[in-house]
Coordinates of C-alpha atoms and ligand atoms in Angstrom, one line a residue:
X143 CA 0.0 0.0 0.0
X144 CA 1.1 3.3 -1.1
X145 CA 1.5 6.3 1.7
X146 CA 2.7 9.5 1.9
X147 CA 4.0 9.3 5.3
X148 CA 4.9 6.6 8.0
X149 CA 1.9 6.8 10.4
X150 CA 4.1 5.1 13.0
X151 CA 6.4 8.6 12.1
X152 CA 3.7 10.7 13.1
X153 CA 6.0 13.0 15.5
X154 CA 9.1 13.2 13.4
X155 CA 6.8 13.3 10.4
X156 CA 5.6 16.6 11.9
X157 CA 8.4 17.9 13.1
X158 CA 9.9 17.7 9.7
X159 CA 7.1 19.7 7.8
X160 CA 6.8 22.3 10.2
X161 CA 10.2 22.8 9.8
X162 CA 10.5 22.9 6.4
X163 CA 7.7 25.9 6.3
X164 CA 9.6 27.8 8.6
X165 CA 8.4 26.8 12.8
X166 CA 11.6 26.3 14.7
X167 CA 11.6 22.7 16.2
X168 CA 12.1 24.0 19.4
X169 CA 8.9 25.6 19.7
X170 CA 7.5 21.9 19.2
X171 CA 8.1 20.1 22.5
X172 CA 8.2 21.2 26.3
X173 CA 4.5 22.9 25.7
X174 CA 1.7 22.8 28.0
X175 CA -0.4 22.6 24.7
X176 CA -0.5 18.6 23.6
X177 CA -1.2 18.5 19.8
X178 CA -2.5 15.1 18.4
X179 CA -3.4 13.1 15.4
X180 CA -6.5 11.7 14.9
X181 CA -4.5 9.0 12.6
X182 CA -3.0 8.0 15.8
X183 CA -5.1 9.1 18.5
X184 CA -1.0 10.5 19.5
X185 CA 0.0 13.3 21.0
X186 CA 2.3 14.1 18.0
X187 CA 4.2 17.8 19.4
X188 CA 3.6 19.4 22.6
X189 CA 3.4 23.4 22.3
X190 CA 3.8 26.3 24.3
X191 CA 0.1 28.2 25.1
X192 CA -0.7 32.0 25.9
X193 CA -1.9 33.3 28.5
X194 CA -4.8 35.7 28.9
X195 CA -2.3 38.5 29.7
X196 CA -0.4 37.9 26.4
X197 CA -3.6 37.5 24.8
X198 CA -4.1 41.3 26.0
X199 CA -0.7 42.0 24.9
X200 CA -1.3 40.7 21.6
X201 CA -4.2 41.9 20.9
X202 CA -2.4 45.8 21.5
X203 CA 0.2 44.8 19.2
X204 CA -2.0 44.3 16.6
X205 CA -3.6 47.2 17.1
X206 CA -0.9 48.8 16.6
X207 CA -0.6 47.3 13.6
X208 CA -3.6 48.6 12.0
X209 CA -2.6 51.6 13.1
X210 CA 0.2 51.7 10.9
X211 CA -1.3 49.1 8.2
X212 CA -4.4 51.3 7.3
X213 CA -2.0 54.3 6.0
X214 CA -0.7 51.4 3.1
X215 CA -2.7 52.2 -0.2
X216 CA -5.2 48.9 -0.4
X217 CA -3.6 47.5 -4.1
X218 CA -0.1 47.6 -1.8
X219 CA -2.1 45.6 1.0
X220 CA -3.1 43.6 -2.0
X221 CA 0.6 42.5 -2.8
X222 CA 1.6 41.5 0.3
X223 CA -1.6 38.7 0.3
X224 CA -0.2 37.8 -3.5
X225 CA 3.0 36.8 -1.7
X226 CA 0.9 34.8 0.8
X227 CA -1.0 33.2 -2.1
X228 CA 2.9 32.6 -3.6
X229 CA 4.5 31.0 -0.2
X230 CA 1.4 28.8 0.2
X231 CA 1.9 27.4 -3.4
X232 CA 5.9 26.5 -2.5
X233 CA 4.1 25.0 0.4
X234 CA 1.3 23.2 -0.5
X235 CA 2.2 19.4 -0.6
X236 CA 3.2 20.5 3.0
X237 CA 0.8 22.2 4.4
X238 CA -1.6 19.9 3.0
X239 CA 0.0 16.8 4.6
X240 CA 0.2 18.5 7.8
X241 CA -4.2 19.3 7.6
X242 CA -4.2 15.6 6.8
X243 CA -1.9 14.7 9.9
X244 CA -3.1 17.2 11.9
X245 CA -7.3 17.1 10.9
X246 CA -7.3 13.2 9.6
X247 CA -8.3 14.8 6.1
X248 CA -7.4 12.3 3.1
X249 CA -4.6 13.7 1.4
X250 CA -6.5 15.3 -1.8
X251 CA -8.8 17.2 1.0
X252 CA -5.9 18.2 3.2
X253 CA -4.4 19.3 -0.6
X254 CA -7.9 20.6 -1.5
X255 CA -8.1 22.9 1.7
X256 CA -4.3 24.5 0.9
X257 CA -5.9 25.3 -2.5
X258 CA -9.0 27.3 -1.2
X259 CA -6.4 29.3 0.7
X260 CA -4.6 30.4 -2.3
X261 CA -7.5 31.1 -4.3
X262 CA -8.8 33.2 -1.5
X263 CA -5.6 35.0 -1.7
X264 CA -5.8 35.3 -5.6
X265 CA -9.9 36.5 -4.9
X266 CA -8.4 39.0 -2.5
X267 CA -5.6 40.6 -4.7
X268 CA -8.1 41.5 -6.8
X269 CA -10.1 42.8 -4.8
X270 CA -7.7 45.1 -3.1
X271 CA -8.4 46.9 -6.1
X272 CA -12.0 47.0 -5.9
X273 CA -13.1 48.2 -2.5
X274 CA -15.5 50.7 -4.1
X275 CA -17.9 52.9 -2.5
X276 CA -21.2 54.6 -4.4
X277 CA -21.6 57.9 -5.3
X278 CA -24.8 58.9 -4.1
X279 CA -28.0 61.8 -6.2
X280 CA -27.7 64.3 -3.2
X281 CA -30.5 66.4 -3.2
X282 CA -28.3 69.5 -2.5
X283 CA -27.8 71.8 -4.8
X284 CA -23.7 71.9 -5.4
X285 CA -23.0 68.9 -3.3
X286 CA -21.4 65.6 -4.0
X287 CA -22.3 63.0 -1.9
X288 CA -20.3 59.6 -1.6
X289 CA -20.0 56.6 0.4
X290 CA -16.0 55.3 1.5
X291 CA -14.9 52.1 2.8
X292 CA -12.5 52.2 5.9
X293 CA -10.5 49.8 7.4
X294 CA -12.4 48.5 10.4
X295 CA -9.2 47.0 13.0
X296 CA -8.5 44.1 14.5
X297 CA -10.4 41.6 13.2
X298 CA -10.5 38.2 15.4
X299 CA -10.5 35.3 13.9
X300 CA -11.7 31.8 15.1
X301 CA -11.7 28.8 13.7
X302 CA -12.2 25.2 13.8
X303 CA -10.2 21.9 13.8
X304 CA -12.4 20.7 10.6
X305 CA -10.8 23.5 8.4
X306 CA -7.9 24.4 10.6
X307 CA -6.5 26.6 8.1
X308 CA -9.1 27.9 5.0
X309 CA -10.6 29.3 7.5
X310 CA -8.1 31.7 8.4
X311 CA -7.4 32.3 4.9
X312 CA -11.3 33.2 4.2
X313 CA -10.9 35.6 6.4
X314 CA -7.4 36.6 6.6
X315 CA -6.9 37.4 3.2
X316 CA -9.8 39.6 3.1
X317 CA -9.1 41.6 6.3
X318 CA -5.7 42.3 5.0
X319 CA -6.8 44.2 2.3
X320 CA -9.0 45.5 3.3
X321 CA -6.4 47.2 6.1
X322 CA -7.0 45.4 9.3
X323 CA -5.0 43.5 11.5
X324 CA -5.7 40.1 12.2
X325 CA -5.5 37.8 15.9
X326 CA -6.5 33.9 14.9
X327 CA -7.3 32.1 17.9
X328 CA -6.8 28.4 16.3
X329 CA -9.0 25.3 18.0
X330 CA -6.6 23.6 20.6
X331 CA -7.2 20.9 18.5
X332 CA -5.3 22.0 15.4
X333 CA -2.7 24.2 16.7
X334 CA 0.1 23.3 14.5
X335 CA -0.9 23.8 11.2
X336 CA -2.1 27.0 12.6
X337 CA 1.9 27.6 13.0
X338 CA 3.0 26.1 10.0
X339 CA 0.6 29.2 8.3
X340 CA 2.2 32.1 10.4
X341 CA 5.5 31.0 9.5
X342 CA 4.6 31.0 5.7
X343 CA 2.8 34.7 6.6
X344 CA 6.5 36.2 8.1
X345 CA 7.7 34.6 4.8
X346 CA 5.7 36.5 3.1
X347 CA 5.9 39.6 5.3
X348 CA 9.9 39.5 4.6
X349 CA 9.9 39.5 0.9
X350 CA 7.0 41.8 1.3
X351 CA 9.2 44.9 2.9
X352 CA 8.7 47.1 6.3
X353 CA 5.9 49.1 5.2
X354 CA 4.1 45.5 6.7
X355 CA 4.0 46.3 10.3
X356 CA 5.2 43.7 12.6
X357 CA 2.1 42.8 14.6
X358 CA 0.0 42.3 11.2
X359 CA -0.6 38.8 12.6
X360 CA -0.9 37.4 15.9
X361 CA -1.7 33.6 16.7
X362 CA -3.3 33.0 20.1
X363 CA -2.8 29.1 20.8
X364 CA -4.8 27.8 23.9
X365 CA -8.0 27.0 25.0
X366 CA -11.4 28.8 25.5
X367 CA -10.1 30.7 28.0
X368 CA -7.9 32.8 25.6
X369 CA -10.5 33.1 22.7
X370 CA -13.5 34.8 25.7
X371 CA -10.6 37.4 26.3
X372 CA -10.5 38.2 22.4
X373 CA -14.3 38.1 22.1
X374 CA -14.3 40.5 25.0
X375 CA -11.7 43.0 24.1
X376 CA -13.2 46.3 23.2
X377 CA -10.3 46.5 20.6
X378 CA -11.3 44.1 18.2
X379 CA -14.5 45.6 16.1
X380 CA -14.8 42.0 14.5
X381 CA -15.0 38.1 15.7
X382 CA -15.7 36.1 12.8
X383 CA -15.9 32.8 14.8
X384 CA -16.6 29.2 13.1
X385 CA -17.4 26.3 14.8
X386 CA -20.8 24.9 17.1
X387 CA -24.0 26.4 17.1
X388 CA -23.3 26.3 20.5
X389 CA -20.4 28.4 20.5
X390 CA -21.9 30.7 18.5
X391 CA -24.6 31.0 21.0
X392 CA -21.9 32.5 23.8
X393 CA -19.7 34.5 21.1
X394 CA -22.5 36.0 19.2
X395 CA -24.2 37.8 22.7
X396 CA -21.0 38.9 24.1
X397 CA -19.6 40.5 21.1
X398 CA -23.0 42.3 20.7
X399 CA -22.8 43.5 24.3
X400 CA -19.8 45.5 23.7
X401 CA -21.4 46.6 20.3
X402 CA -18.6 44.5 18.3
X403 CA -20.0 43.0 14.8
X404 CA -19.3 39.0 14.8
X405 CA -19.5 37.1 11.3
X406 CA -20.9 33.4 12.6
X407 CA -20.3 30.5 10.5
X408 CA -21.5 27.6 12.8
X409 CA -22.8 24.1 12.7
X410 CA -25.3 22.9 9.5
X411 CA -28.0 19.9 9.7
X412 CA -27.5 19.7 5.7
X413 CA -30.2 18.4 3.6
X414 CA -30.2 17.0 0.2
X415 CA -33.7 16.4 -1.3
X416 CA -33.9 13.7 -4.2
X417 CA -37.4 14.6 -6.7
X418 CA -38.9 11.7 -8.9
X419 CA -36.8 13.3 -12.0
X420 CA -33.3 13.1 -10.6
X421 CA -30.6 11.9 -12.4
X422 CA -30.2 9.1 -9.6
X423 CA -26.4 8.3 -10.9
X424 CA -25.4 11.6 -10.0
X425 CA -27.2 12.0 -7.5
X426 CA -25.4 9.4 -6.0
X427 CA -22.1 10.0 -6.6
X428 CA -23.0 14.0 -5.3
X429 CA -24.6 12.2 -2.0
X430 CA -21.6 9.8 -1.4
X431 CA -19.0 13.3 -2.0
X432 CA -21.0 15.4 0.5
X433 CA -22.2 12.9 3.2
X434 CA -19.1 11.0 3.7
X435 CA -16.2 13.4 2.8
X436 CA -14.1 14.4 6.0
X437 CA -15.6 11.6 8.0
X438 CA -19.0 13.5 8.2
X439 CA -16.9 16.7 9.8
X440 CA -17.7 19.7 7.7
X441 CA -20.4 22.0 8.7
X442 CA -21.8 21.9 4.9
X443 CA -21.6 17.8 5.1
X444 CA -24.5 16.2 3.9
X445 CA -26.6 14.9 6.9
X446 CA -30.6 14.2 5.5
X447 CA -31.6 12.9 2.5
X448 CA -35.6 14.0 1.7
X449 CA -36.0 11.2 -0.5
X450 CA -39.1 10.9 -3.2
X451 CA -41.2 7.7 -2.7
X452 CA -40.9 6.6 -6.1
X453 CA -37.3 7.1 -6.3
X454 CA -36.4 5.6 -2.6
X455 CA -35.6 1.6 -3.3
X456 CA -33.7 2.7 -6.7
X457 CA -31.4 5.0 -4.3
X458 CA -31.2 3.6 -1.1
X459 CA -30.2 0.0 -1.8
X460 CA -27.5 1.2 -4.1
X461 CA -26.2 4.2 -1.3
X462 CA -26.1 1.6 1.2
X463 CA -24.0 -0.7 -1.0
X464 CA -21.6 2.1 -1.4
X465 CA -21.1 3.2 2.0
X466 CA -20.2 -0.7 2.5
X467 CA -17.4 -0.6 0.2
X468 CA -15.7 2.5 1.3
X469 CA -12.0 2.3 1.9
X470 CA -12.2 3.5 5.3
X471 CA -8.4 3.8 6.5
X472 CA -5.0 6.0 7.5
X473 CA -6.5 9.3 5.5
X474 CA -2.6 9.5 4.2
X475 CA -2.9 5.7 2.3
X476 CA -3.9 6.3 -0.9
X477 CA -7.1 5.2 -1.8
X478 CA -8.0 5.7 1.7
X479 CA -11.9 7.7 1.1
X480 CA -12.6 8.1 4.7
X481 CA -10.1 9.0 7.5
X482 CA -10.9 9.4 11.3
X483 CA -12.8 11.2 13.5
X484 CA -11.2 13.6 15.2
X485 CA -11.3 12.3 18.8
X486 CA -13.3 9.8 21.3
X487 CA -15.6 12.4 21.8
X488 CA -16.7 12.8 18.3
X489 CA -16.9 8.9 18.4
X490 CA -18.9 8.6 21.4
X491 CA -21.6 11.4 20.5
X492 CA -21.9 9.3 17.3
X493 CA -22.5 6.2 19.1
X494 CA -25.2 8.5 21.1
X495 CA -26.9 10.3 18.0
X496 CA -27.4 5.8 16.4
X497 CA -28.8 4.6 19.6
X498 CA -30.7 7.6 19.9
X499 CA -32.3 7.0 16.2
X500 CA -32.5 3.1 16.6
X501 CA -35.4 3.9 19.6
X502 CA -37.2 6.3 17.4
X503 CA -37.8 3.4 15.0
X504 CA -34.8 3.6 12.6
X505 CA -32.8 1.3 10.8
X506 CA -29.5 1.5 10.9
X507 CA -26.7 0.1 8.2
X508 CA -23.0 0.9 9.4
X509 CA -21.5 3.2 12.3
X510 CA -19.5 0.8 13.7
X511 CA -16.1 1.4 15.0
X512 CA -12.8 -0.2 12.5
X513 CA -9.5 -0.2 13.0
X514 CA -9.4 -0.7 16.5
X515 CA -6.5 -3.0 16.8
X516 CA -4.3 -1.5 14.2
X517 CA -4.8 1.9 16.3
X518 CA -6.3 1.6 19.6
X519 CA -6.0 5.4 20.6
X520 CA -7.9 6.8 17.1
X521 CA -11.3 6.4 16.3
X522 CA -12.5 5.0 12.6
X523 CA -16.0 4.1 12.0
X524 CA -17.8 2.9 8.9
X525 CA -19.9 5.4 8.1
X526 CA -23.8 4.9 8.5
X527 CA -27.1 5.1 6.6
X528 CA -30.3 5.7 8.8
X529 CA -33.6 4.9 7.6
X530 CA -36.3 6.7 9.2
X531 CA -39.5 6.7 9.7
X532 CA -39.9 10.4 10.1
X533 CA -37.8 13.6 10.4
X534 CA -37.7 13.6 14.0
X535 CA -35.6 12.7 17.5
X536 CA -31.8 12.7 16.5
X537 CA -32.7 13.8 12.9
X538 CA -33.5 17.2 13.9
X539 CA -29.8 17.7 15.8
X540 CA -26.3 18.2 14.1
X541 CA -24.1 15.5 14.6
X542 CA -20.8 16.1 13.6
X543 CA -20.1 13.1 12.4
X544 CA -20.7 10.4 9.1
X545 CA -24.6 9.9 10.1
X546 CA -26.7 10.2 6.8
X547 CA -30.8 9.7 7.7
X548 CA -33.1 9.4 5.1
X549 CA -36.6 10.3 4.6
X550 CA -39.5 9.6 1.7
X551 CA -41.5 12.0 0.6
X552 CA -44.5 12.6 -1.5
X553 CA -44.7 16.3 -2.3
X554 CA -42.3 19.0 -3.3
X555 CA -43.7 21.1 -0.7
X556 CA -43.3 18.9 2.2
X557 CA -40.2 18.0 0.9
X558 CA -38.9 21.7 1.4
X559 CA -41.0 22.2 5.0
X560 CA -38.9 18.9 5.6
X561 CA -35.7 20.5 4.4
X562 CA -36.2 23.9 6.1
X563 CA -37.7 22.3 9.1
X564 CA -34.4 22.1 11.3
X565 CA -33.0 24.7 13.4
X566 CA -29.2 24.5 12.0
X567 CA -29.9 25.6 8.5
X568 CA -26.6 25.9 6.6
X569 CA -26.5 24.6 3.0
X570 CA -28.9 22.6 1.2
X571 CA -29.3 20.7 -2.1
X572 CA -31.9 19.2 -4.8
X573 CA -31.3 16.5 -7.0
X574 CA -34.2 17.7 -10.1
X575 CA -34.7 17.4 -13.8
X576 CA -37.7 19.6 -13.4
X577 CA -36.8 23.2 -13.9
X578 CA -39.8 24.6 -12.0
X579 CA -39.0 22.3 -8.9
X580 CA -35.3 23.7 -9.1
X581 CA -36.3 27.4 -9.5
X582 CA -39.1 26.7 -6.7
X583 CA -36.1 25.2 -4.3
X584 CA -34.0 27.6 -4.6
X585 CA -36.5 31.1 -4.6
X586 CA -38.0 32.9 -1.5
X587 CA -40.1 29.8 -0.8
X588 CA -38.0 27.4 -1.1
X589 CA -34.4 26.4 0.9
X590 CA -34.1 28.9 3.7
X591 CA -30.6 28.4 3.7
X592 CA -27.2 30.4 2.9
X593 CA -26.7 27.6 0.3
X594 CA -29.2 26.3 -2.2
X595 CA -27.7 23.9 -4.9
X596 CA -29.0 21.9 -7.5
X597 CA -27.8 19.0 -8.9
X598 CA -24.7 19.1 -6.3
X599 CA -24.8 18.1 -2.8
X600 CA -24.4 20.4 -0.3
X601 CA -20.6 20.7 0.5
X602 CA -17.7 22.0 -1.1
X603 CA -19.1 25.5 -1.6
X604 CA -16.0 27.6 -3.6
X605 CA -14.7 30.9 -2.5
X606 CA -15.9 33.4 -5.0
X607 CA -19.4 32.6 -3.4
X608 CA -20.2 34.1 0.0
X609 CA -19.4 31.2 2.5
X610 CA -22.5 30.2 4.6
X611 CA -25.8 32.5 5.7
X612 CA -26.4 29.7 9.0
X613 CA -29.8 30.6 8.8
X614 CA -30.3 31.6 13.1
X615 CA -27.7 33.6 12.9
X616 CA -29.0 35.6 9.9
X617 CA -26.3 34.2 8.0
X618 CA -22.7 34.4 8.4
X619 CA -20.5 35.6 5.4
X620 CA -17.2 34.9 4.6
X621 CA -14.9 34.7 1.6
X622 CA -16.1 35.9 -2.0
X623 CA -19.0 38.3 -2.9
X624 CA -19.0 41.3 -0.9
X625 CA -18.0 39.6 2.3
X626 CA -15.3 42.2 2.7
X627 CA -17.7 44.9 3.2
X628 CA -17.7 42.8 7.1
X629 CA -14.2 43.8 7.2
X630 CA -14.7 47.2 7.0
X631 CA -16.7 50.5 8.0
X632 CA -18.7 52.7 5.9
X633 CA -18.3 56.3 5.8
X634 CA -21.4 58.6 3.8
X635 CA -19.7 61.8 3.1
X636 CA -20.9 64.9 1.5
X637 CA -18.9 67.8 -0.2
X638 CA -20.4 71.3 -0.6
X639 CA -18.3 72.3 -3.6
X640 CA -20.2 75.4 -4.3
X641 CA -20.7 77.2 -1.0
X642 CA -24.7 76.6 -1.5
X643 CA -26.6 76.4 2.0
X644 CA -28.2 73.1 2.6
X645 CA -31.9 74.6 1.9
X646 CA -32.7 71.2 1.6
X647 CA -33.9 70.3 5.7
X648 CA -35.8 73.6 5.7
X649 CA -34.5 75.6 8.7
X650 CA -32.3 78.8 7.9
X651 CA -30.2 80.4 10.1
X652 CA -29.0 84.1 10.2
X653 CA -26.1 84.3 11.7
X654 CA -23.7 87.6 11.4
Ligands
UN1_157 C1 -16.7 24.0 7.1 O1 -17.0 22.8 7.1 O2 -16.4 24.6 8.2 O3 -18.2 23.9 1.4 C2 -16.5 24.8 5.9 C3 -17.4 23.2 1.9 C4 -16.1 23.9 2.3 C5 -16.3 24.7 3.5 C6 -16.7 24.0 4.7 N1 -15.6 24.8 1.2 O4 -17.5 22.1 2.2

């Protein structure tokens, strides 16, 4: 069997590729911070964490940062994210083996996640050209009335262990042209490759020249602890913070309190529905792609398949043939389709979310636990089908984890009151022929979510799109569109070129 690295390596494996992208081996032991593998259930480097004082410490160097960085014309901000884009290309095969060691991604989705990064950056040179404001009809006579776009600050970042680092970049890339600053509080469980990227950003920062003030980036590596005091900090206008629903329900009050904007991009109970005229092959392969792809562990994977009635025993039997023959293995062996999950906790709630479904009458192919002898510390599972007699008990929760339950249906309409009928709306999908059921799925009355595809399952949204719109938190945005306008603050400002008064509101002065 072909692999790209020794699992029994793990630690020097790691060691070497961080070093290679620039982390000095030394920071890699002696920490209070244990990083692991999922591959090997192994702590794999042990790293040093910050405190909440340096937190506070950090956070005033990058605001002093901005300080400096907003001065920079925006194309010049522009260049120093093309240099990003350029070190992450050097570094890909890298950086995309360490996701895989340090996430359990297969290698083309660790490879797959370095590439959203650099077309994030590419997305964002552009558009460090194109931070345009409107000019506004004023109704004064010999006025001109504009809007501008300013720099907002210190924009915190947080992000999750299932995309440890596009993430970042979705966000990064943008606040840096747009002139902020930028503190990442990494999850505690993906703290290297969260290094790994701010070494290839002070690559970057060095070719780039001094006008790059040294604070631009500042990683906070710990635990919870360390990301309240950055969602707390008056100093940081911005939290964009992935992850739970449940996390997003303490970040997203807090940063309000304090009048901070937060961009939310949390947890998704994904639907794909299947009509009578689907093309049922791909349909399949699209379903197979979204609901098993990273183990079940991205927030747009595929978790409920509305299913038509007449379509159900041509689909289902074949899915669950599929899921059966699955290479299911070290997410670095090639051929390997599904990797691990990313810690006994993950396996346990999945163990929970089956039993829960088995009482409420469903049937239940797969979700067992492999590999246990080869690696008794990680946790592999053969993903699992749930038939179900109706949307309901575990159905209705996210469960981050490969759990795909599928419904019938009869009507389009109940199919989309099924689809919309959860709380954690994030992206959703139809499988249709029918060019009215499409249109009707993805207008005003159809998918309430952020995504609405057709013909593609649910995951793998690109970057030109804005990212996510979780539909109870009024959607989150992130990456492509006009996400950047998050990153920044809008001015209105209006010229009196002609020394007209503003007659306009009514009221005259005299004044001598
Ligand atoms: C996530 O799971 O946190 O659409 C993000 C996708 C990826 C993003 C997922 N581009 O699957």
């Amino acid at each position: 069997m072909s692999t790209a690295i020794d699992t029994k390596r793990l630690p020097e494996e790691t060691v070497e590729l961080l070093s290679r992208m620039g982390v000095d081996p030394a920071n890699l032991s002696d920490g209070t911070l244990a990083a692991k593998s999922p591959i090997s259930g192994k702590t794999i480097a042990s790293i040093k964490e910050h405190s909440a004082d340096d937190a506070t410490a950090m956070i005033g160097a990058a605001q002093d940062a901005f300080k400096a960085w907003r001065r920079v014309p925006a194309p010049r901000r522009g260049e120093l994210v093309r240099l990003l884009g350029e070190e992450l290309r050097a570094h890909k095969d890298d950086l995309g083996l360490l996701v895989s060691i340090e996430a359990g991604k297969i290698t083309s989705e660790g490879l797959g996640e370095v590439q959203e990064m650099i077309d994030i950056c590419d997305f964002a040179v552009g558009l460090s050209r194109q931070l345009y404001g409107l000019t506004i009809a004023t109704e004064r006579p010999g006025h001109r009335m504009m809007e501008t776009w300013h720099p907002a600050g210190v924009v915190g970042v947080i992000s999750a262990f299932n995309f440890p680092v596009a993430v970042w970049s979705w966000n990064a890339a943008l606040a840096f042209v747009c002139g902020d600053s930028v503190v990442w509080k990494p999850s505690e469980k993906s703290p290297l490759t969260a290094m790994a990227v701010e070494a290839l950003f002070k690559k970057a920062q060095a070719k780039f020249g001094e006008d790059a003030p040294a604070g631009l980036l500042q990683v906070l590596q710990g635990g919870r602890e360390i990301g309240e005091v950055l969602v707390d900090d008056p100093r940081v206008p911005v939290i964009s913070a992935t992850g739970s629903t449940r996390m997003g329900r303490q970040v997203g009050p807090r940063v309000a309190q304090r009048f901070g904007r937060s961009i939310l991009e949390l947890g998704g109970n994904n639907a794909a529905i299947v009509a009578p005229s689907a093309d049922l092959d791909l349909a399949l392969r699209g379903i197979a792609f979204a609901a098993m792809g990273t183990a079940g562990q991205r927030c747009t994977t595929l978790r409920r398949l509305i299913t038509h009635e007449s379509v159900y025993d041509a689909l289902i039997p074949r899915l669950i043939k599929a899921y059966g023959s699955v290479k299911i293995g070290a997410p670095t062996d090639a051929g390997t389709l599904v990797g691990p999950l990313i810690d006994k906790d993950a396996y346990d709630t999945m163990q929970r979310a089956l039993e829960e479904a088995k009482a409420a009458g469903g049937i239940v192919h797969g979700g067992e636990r492999v590999l246990a002898e080869e690696f008794p510390d990680a946790y592999y599972v053969q993903p699992a089908i749930v038939e179900m007699p109706k949307q309901a008990g575990p159905v209705l929760e996210e469960t981050f984890a490969p759990i795909l339950y599928v419904v019938r249906y009869s009507s389009l309409e109940e199919a989309i009151d099924l689809q919309n009928g959860v709380a954690a709306g994030l992206s959703s999908s139809i499988f249709t022929s029918d060019l009215s059921e499409a249109e009707i799925f993805t207008s005003a009355v159809g998918s309430d979510c952020g995504i609405a595809n057709v013909n593609i399952g649910p995951s793998g949204a690109e970057i030109g799109g804005a990212f996510g719109g979780e539909k109870e938190t009024g959607g989150g945005r992130e990456a492509g569109s006009d996400a950047w306008k998050a990153y920044m603050r809008r001015a209105t400002n209006t010229i009196n070129y002609s020394g007209a008064l503003p007659l306009a509101q009514g009221v005259k002065f005299d004044v001598e």
